Short mmCIF file of C-alpha atoms in Angstrom, two decimals:
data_model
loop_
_atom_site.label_atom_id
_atom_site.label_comp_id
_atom_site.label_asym_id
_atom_site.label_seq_id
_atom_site.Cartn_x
_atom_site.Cartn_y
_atom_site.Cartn_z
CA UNK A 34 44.93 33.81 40.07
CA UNK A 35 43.25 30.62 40.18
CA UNK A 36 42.51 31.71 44.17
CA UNK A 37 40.41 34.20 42.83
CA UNK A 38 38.42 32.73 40.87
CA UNK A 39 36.86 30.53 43.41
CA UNK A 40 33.03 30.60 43.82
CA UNK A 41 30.13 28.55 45.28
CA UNK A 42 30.04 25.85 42.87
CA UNK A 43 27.82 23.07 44.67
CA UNK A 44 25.59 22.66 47.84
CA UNK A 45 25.38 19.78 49.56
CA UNK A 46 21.96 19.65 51.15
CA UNK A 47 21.16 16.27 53.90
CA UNK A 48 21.76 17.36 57.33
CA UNK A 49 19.34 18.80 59.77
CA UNK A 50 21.48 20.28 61.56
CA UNK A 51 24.49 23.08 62.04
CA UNK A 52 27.16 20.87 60.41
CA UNK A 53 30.33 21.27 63.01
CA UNK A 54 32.84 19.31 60.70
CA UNK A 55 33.70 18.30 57.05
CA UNK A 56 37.13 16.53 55.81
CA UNK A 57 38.14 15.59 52.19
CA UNK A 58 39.52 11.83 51.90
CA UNK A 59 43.31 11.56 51.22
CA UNK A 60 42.18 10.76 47.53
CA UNK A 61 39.86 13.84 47.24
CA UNK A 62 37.09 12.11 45.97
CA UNK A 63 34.92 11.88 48.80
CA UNK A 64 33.85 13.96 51.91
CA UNK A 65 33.06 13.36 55.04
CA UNK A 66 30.97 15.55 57.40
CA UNK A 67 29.11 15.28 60.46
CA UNK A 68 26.31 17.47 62.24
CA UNK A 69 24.52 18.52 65.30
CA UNK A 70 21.99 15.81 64.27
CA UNK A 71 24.65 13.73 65.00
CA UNK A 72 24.77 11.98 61.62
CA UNK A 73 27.99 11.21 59.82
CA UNK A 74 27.64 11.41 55.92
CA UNK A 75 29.76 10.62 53.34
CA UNK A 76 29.44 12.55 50.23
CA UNK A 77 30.37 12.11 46.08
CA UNK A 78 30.91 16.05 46.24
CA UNK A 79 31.69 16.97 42.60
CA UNK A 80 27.62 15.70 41.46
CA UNK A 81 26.40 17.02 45.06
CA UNK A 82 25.48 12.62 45.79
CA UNK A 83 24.90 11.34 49.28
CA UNK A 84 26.97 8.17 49.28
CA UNK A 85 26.42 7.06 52.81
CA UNK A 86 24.48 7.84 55.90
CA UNK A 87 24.66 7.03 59.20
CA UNK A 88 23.91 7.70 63.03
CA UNK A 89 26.97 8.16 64.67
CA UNK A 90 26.17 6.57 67.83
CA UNK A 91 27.15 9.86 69.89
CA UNK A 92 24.62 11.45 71.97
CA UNK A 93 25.60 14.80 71.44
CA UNK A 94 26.29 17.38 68.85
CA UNK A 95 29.38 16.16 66.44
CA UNK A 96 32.55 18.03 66.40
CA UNK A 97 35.11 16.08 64.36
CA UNK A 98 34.55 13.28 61.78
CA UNK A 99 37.44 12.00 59.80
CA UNK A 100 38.52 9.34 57.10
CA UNK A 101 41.38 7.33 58.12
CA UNK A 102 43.78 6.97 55.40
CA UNK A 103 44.46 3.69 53.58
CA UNK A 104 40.80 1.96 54.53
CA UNK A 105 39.61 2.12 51.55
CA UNK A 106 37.82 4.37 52.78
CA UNK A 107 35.63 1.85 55.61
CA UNK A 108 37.34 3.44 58.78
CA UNK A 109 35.70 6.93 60.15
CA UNK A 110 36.57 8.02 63.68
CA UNK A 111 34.31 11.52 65.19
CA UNK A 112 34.26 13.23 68.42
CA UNK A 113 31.57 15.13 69.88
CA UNK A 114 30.57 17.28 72.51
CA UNK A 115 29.31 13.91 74.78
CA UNK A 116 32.94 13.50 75.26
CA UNK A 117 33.03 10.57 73.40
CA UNK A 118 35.90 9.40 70.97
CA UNK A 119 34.32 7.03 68.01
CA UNK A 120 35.39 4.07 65.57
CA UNK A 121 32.70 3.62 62.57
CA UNK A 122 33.54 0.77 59.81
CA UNK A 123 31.75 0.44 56.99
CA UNK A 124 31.07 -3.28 55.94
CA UNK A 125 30.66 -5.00 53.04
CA UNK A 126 27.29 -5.55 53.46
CA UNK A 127 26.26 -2.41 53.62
CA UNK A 128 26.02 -1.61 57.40
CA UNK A 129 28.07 -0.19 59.33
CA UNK A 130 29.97 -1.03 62.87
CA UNK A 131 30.33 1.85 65.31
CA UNK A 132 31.94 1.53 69.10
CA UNK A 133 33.44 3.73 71.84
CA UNK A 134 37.16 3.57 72.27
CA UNK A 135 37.63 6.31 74.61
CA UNK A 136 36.12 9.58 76.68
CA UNK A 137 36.89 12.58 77.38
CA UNK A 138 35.21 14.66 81.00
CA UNK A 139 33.35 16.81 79.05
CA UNK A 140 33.41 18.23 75.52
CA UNK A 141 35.93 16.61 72.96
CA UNK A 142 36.61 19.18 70.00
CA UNK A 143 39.18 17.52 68.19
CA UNK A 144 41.06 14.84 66.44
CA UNK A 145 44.29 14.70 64.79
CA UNK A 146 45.44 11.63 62.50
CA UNK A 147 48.88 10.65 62.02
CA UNK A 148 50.17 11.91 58.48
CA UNK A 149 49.45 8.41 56.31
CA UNK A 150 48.48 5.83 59.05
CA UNK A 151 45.42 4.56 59.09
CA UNK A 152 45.56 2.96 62.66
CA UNK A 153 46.79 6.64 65.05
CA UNK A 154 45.37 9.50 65.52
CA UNK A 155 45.36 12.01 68.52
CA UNK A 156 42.16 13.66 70.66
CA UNK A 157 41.95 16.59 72.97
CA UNK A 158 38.99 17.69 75.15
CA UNK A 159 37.94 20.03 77.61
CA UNK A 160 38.96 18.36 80.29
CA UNK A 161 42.31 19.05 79.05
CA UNK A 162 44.00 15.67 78.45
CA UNK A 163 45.28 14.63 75.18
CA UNK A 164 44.97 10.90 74.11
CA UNK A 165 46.58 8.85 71.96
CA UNK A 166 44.98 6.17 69.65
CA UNK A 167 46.37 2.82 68.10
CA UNK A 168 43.22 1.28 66.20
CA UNK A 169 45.54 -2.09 66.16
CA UNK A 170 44.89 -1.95 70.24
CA UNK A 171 42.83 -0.74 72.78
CA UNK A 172 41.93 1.20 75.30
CA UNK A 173 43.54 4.97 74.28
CA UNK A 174 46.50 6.16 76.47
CA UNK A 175 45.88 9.31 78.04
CA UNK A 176 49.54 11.04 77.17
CA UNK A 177 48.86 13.86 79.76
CA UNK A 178 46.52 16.75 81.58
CA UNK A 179 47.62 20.42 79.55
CA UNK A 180 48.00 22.41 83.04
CA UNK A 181 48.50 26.51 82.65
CA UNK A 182 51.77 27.77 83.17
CA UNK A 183 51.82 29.82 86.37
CA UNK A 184 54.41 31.67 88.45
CA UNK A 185 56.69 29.82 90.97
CA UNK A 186 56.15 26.33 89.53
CA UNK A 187 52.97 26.38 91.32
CA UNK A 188 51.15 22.85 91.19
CA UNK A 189 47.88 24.68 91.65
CA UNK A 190 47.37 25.35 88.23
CA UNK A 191 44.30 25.31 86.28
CA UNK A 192 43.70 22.85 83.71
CA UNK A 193 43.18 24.31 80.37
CA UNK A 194 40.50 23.32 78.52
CA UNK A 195 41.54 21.82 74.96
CA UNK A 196 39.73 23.42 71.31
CA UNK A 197 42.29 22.26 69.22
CA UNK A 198 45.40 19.74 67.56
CA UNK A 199 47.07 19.25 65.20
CA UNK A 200 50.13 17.40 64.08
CA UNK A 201 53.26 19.28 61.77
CA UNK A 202 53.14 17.07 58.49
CA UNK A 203 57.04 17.93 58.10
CA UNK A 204 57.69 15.96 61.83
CA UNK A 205 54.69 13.87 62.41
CA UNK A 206 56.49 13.31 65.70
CA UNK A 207 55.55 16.84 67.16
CA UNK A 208 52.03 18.00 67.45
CA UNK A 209 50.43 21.33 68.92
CA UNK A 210 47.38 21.78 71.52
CA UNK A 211 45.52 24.72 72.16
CA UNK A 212 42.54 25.60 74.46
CA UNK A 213 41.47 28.39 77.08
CA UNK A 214 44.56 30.47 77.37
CA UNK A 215 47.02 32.41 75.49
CA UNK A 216 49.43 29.48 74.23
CA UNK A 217 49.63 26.94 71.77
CA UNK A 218 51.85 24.64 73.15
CA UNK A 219 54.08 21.90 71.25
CA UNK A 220 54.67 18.58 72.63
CA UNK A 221 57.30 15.55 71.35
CA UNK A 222 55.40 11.94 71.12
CA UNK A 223 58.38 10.71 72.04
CA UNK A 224 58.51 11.84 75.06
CA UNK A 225 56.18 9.74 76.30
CA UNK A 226 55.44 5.96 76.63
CA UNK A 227 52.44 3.48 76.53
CA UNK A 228 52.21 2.57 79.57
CA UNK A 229 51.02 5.89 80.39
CA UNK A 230 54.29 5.93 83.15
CA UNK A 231 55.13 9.43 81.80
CA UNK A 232 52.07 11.33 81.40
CA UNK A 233 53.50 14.74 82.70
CA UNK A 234 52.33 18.12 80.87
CA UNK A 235 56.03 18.55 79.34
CA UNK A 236 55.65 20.33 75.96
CA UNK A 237 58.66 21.08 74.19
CA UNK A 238 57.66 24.64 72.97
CA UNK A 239 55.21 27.77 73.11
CA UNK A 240 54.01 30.11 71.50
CA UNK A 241 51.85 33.18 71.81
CA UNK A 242 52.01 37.17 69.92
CA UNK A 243 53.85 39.34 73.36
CA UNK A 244 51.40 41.33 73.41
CA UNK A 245 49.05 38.60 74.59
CA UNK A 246 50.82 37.36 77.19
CA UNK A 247 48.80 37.85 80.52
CA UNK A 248 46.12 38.27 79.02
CA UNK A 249 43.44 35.63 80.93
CA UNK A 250 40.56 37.09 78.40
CA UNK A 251 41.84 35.27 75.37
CA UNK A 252 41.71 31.58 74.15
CA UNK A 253 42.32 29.33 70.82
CA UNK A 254 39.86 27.92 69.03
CA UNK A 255 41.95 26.64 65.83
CA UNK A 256 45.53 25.51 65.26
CA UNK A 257 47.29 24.50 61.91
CA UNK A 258 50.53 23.39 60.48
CA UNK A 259 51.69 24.32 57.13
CA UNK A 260 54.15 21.86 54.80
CA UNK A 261 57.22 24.19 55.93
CA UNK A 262 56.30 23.33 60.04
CA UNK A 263 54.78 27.13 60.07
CA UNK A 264 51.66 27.60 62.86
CA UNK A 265 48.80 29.36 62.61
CA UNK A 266 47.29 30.23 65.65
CA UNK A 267 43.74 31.62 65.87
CA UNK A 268 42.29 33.60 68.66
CA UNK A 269 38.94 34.26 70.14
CA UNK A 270 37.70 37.67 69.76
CA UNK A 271 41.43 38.10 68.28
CA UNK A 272 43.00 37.83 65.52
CA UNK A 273 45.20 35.32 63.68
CA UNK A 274 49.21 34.23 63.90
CA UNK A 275 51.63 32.46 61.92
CA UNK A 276 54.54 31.37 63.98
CA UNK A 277 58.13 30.26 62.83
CA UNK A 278 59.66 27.84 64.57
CA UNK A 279 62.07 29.84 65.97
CA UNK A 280 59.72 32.82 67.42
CA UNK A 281 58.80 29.53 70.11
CA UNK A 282 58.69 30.95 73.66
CA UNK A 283 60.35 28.04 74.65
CA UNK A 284 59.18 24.83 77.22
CA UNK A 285 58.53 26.67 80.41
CA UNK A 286 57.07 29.92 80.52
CA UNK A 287 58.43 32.48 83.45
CA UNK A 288 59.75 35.88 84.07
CA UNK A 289 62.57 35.27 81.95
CA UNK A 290 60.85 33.79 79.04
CA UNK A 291 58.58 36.54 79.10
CA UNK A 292 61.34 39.43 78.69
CA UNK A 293 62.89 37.34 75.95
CA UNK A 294 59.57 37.60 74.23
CA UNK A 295 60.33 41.29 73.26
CA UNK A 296 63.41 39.76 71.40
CA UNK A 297 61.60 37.25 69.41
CA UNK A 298 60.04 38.18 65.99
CA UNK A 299 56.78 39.33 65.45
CA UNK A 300 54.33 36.87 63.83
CA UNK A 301 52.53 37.41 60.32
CA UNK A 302 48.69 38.71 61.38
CA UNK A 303 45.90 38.30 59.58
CA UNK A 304 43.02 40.47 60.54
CA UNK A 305 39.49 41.69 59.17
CA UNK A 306 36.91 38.62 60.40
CA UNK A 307 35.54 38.25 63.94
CA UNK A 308 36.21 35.09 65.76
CA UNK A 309 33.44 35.70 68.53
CA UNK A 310 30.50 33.46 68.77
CA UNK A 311 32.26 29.84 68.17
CA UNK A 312 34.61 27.65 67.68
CA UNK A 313 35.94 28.00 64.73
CA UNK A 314 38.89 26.27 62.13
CA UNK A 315 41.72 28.21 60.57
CA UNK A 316 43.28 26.40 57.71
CA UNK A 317 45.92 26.99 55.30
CA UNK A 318 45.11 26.52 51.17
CA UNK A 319 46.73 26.31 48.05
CA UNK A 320 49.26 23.82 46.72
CA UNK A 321 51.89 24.95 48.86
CA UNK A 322 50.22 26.10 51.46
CA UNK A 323 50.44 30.21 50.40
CA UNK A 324 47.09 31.00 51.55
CA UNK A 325 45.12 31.31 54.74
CA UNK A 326 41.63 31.16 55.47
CA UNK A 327 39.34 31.71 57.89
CA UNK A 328 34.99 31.42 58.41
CA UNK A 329 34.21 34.60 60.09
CA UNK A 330 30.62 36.05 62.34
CA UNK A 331 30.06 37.95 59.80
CA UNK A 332 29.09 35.00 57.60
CA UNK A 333 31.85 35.59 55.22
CA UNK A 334 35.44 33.20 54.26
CA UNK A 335 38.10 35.42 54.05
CA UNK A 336 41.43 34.77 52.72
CA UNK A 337 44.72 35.91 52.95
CA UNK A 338 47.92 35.60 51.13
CA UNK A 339 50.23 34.05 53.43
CA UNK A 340 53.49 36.05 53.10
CA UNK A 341 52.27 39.65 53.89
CA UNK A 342 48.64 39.08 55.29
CA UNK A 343 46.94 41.03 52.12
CA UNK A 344 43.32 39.81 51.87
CA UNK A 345 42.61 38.10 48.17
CA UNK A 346 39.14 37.52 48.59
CA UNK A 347 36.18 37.35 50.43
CA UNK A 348 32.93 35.17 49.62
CA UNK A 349 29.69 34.78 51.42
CA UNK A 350 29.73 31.60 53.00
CA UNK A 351 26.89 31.74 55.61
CA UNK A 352 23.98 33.57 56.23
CA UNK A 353 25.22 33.91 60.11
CA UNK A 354 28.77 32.35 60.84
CA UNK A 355 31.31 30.53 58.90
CA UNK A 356 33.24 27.64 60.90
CA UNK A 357 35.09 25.23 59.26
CA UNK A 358 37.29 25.47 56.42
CA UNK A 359 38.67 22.10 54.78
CA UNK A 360 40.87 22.51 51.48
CA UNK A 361 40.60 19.52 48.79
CA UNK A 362 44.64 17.55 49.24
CA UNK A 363 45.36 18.27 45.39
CA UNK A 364 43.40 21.06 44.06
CA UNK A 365 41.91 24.14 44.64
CA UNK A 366 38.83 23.27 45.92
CA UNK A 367 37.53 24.46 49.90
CA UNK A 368 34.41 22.73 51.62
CA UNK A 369 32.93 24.99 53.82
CA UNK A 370 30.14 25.44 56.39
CA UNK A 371 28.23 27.08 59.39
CA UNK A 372 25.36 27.71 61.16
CA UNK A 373 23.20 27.00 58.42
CA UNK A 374 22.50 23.38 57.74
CA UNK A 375 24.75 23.04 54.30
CA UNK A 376 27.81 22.59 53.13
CA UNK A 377 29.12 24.69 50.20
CA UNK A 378 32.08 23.65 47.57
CA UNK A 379 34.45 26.43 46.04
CA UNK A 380 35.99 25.82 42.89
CA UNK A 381 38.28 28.24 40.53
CA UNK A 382 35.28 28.49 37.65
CA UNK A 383 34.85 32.01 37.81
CA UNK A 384 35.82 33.33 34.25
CA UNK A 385 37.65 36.12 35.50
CA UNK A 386 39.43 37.07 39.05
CA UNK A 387 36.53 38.30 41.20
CA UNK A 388 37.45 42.05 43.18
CA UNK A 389 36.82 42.55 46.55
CA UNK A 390 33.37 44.03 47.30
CA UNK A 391 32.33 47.25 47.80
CA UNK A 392 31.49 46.61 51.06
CA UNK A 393 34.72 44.82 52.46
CA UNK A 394 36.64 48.13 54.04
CA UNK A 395 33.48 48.52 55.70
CA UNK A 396 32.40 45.18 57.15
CA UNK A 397 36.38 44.59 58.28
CA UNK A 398 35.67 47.74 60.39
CA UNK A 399 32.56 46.44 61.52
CA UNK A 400 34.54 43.62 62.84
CA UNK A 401 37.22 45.11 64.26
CA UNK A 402 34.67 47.84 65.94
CA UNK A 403 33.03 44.88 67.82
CA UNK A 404 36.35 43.57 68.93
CA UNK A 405 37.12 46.53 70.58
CA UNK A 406 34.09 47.20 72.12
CA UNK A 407 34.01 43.08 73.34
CA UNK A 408 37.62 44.20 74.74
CA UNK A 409 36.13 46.57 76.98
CA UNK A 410 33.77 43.78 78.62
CA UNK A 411 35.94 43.00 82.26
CA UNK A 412 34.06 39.62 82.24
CA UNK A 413 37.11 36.68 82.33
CA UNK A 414 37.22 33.98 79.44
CA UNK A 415 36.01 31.23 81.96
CA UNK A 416 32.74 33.46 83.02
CA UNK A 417 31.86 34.19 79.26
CA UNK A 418 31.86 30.77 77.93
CA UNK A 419 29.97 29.30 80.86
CA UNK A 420 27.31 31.48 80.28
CA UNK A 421 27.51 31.21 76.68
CA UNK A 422 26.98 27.07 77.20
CA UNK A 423 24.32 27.57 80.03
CA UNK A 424 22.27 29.61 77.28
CA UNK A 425 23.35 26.79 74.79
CA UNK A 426 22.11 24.20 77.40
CA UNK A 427 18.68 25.58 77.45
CA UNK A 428 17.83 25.42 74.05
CA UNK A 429 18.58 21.89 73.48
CA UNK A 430 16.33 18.91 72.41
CA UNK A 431 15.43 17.02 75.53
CA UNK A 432 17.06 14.14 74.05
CA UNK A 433 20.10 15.76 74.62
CA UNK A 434 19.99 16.65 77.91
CA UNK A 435 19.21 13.49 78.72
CA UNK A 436 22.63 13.04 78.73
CA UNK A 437 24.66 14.84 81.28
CA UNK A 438 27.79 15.01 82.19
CA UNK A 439 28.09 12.79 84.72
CA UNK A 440 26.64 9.83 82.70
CA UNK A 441 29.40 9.30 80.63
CA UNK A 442 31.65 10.56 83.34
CA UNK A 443 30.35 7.75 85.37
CA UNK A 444 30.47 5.00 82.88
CA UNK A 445 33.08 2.27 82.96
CA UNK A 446 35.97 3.18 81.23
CA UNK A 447 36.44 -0.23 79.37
CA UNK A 448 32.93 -0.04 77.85
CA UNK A 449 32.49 -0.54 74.66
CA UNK A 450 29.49 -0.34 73.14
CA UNK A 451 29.61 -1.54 69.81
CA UNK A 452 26.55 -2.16 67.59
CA UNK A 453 25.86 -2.02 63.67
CA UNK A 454 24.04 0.09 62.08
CA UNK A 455 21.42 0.19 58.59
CA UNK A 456 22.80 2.95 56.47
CA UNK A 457 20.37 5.22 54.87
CA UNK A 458 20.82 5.80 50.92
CA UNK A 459 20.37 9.20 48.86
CA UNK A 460 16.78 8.26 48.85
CA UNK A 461 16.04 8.00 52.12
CA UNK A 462 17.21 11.29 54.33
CA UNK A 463 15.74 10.05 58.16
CA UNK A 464 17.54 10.85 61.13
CA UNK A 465 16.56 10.99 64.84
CA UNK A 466 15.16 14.05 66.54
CA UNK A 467 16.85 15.90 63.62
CA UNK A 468 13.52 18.01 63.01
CA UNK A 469 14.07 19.21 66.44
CA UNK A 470 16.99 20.67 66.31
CA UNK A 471 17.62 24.73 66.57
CA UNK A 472 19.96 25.83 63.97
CA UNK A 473 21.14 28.09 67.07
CA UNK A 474 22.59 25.40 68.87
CA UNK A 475 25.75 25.00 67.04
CA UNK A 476 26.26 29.02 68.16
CA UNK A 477 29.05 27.62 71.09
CA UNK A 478 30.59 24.47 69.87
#
């Protein structure tokens, strides 16, 4: 199995800096990837080459940095914990041209494009509004606040703070959210116009395991769609779910929903890595999509067969914590990386399928030992993570907290600040304050 054969084939070594996201091109030649040091780079990954380098023009750690499709490869949009929602474009001459086209009130985590347009793509933030994006136009409609369901129709609900989206390839139409409570929630495009005249929280479906339901300790920190409109669901300090479509809890969540819940299937669950101390990705891989994987505390990549939830094989990915996970569009190849300042390439060269270590039994009860022992903490999910991003907050560059939250809160919402920017060759591997950075910061993303 080609699967297991993967292994660390080559290291890409630029940033200075935890490196939050990477994403393959739609042609597979080329990756993207961008870093606390809040430098995007674009990579030749099979020789290991820098291609391009430049500063992002966020002010903030970099969560999300993607290659729009059909731009030759010259459009880039990022998000990043200033809130901020970025348009780079490479020019001819060799510089490039980066702007603001939209905000989010506090950290934005996420971006999803529109399955083969290379003018829309989606955001979501914590301050729980997804926004919708039309490169051809500006500024970004805000589609709607993501609210919590609560009891009685309530209008006092809490806002729930956004980690992920992502778009089902099968019905680009539909996409899924999911932030600081138990539900990924599925909304309709369609359902809402321009103008921004219908920006209620109205999704169309929900879904969380029964068991979780209730449960206020929990969150998501990835989503993902497979080819056949499957999602996978991963939970902090959890574990991970693939939902059918027709396991959905429905649009509204109440006392009835809830009873039907012990009717509805039970998802597939993978289990084994810790999901603890970040944000991380869960992504599906192989050609048609029978594999998941997921980065892990423990340092490791684990993955799963889809159907069944056997693990396949486990690799050491990180010396501390594995976050994102991006498979190559037409072969099997994963990017990888983590805490540490790299990003690593996987590719099927091993000459023979490579076992499960020794260790693995043990380290999976490791993880699972910690999970229950984190269960037993009676601290709620909001309490935890402020803390965790007050510690973050401290050990900061002073460049960064130059930057609070109510600058860019405060800022006009039609300003654009667009400037070029020099890009730096292979040769030449500058960037800001990068030297500064603690490779601990990227710990709460």
């Amino acid at each position: 199995d080609r699967i297991q054969r993967l292994e660390l084939s080559v290291t890409l070594v630029k940033h200075k800096g935890c490196v939050n996201t990477v994403h393959f091109n739609p042609s597979g030649d080329l990756l993207v990837s961008g870093s606390d040091d809040r430098e995007i780079i674009i990579w030749d990954w099979a020789t290991g080459n820098k291609k391009l380098s430049f500063n992002s023009g966020h002010t903030n750690n970099i969560f999300q940095a993607r290659i729009m499709p059909f731009t030759d490869d010259c459009s880039i949009v990022s998000c990043a914990a200033d809130g901020q929602v970025r348009f780079s474009q490479v020019r001819e001459d060799g510089c490039v041209n980066t702007r603001r086209i939209g905000k989010h009130h506090g950290r934005a985590h996420k971006l999803a494009i529109e399955p083969g347009s290379p003018h829309i793509f989606f955001s979501c933030g914590e301050d729980g509004i997804v926004q919708h994006f039309d490169l051809r136009t500006h500024p970004a409609t805000k589609l709607f606040t993501c609210y919590a369901f609560h009891a009685n129709g309530s209008h006092h609900a809490p806002i729930v703070r956004l980690n992920a989206i992502t778009i089902d390839p099968r019905n680009p139409n539909c996409f899924a959210i999911g932030g600081s409570d138990e539900y990924a929630r599925v909304y309709d495009i369609r359902n809402y116009k321009w103008d921004a005249s219908s920006n209620e929280d109205c999704p169309v479906n929900s879904f969380s395991p029964r068991h979780l339901i209730g449960n206020d300790r929990v969150h998501i920190t990835g989503l993902a769609y497979s080819n056949q409109s499957e999602l996978l669901v991963s939970y902090n300090d959890e574990l991970i779910y693939l939902f059918q479509k027709e396991m959905g809890l429905g649009p509204c969540l109440n006392s009835a929903s809830s009873e039907m819940s012990e009717e509805i299937e039970v998802p597939q669950v993978y289990e084994g890595h810790r999901n603890a101390q970040t944000v991380k990705g869960v992504n599906f891989f192989g050609p048609n999509t029978e594999y998941v994987v997921s980065g892990s505390d423990c340092g490791r990549i684990f993955i799963w067969k889809k159907k069944g939830g056997q693990l396949v094989h486990l690799m050491r990915g990180d010396k501390d914590v594995v976050n994102c996970l991006e498979p190559h569009p037409h072969m099997t190849v994963l990017a990888t990386s983590g805490i540490e300042k790299t990003i690593k390439i996987w590719a099927p060269t091993a000459d023979h399928p490579i076992s499960l270590p020794d260790e693995a039994a043990e380290l999976m009860k490791a993880n699972k030992r910690k999970r229950q022992q984190y269960a037993h903490i009676s601290f709620p999910t909001d309490v935890i993570m402020h803390a965790l991003r007050l510690q973050r907050r401290r050990s900061e560059p002073d460049v960064e907290r130059r930057y609070s939250r109510t600058d860019y809160e405060g800022e006009d919402e039609d300003d654009y600040d667009g400037y070029p920017m020099d890009f730096t060759t292979d040769g030449d591997d500058s960037s800001e304050d990068g030297d500064d950075l603690n490779p601990q910061d990227c710990i709460i993303s």
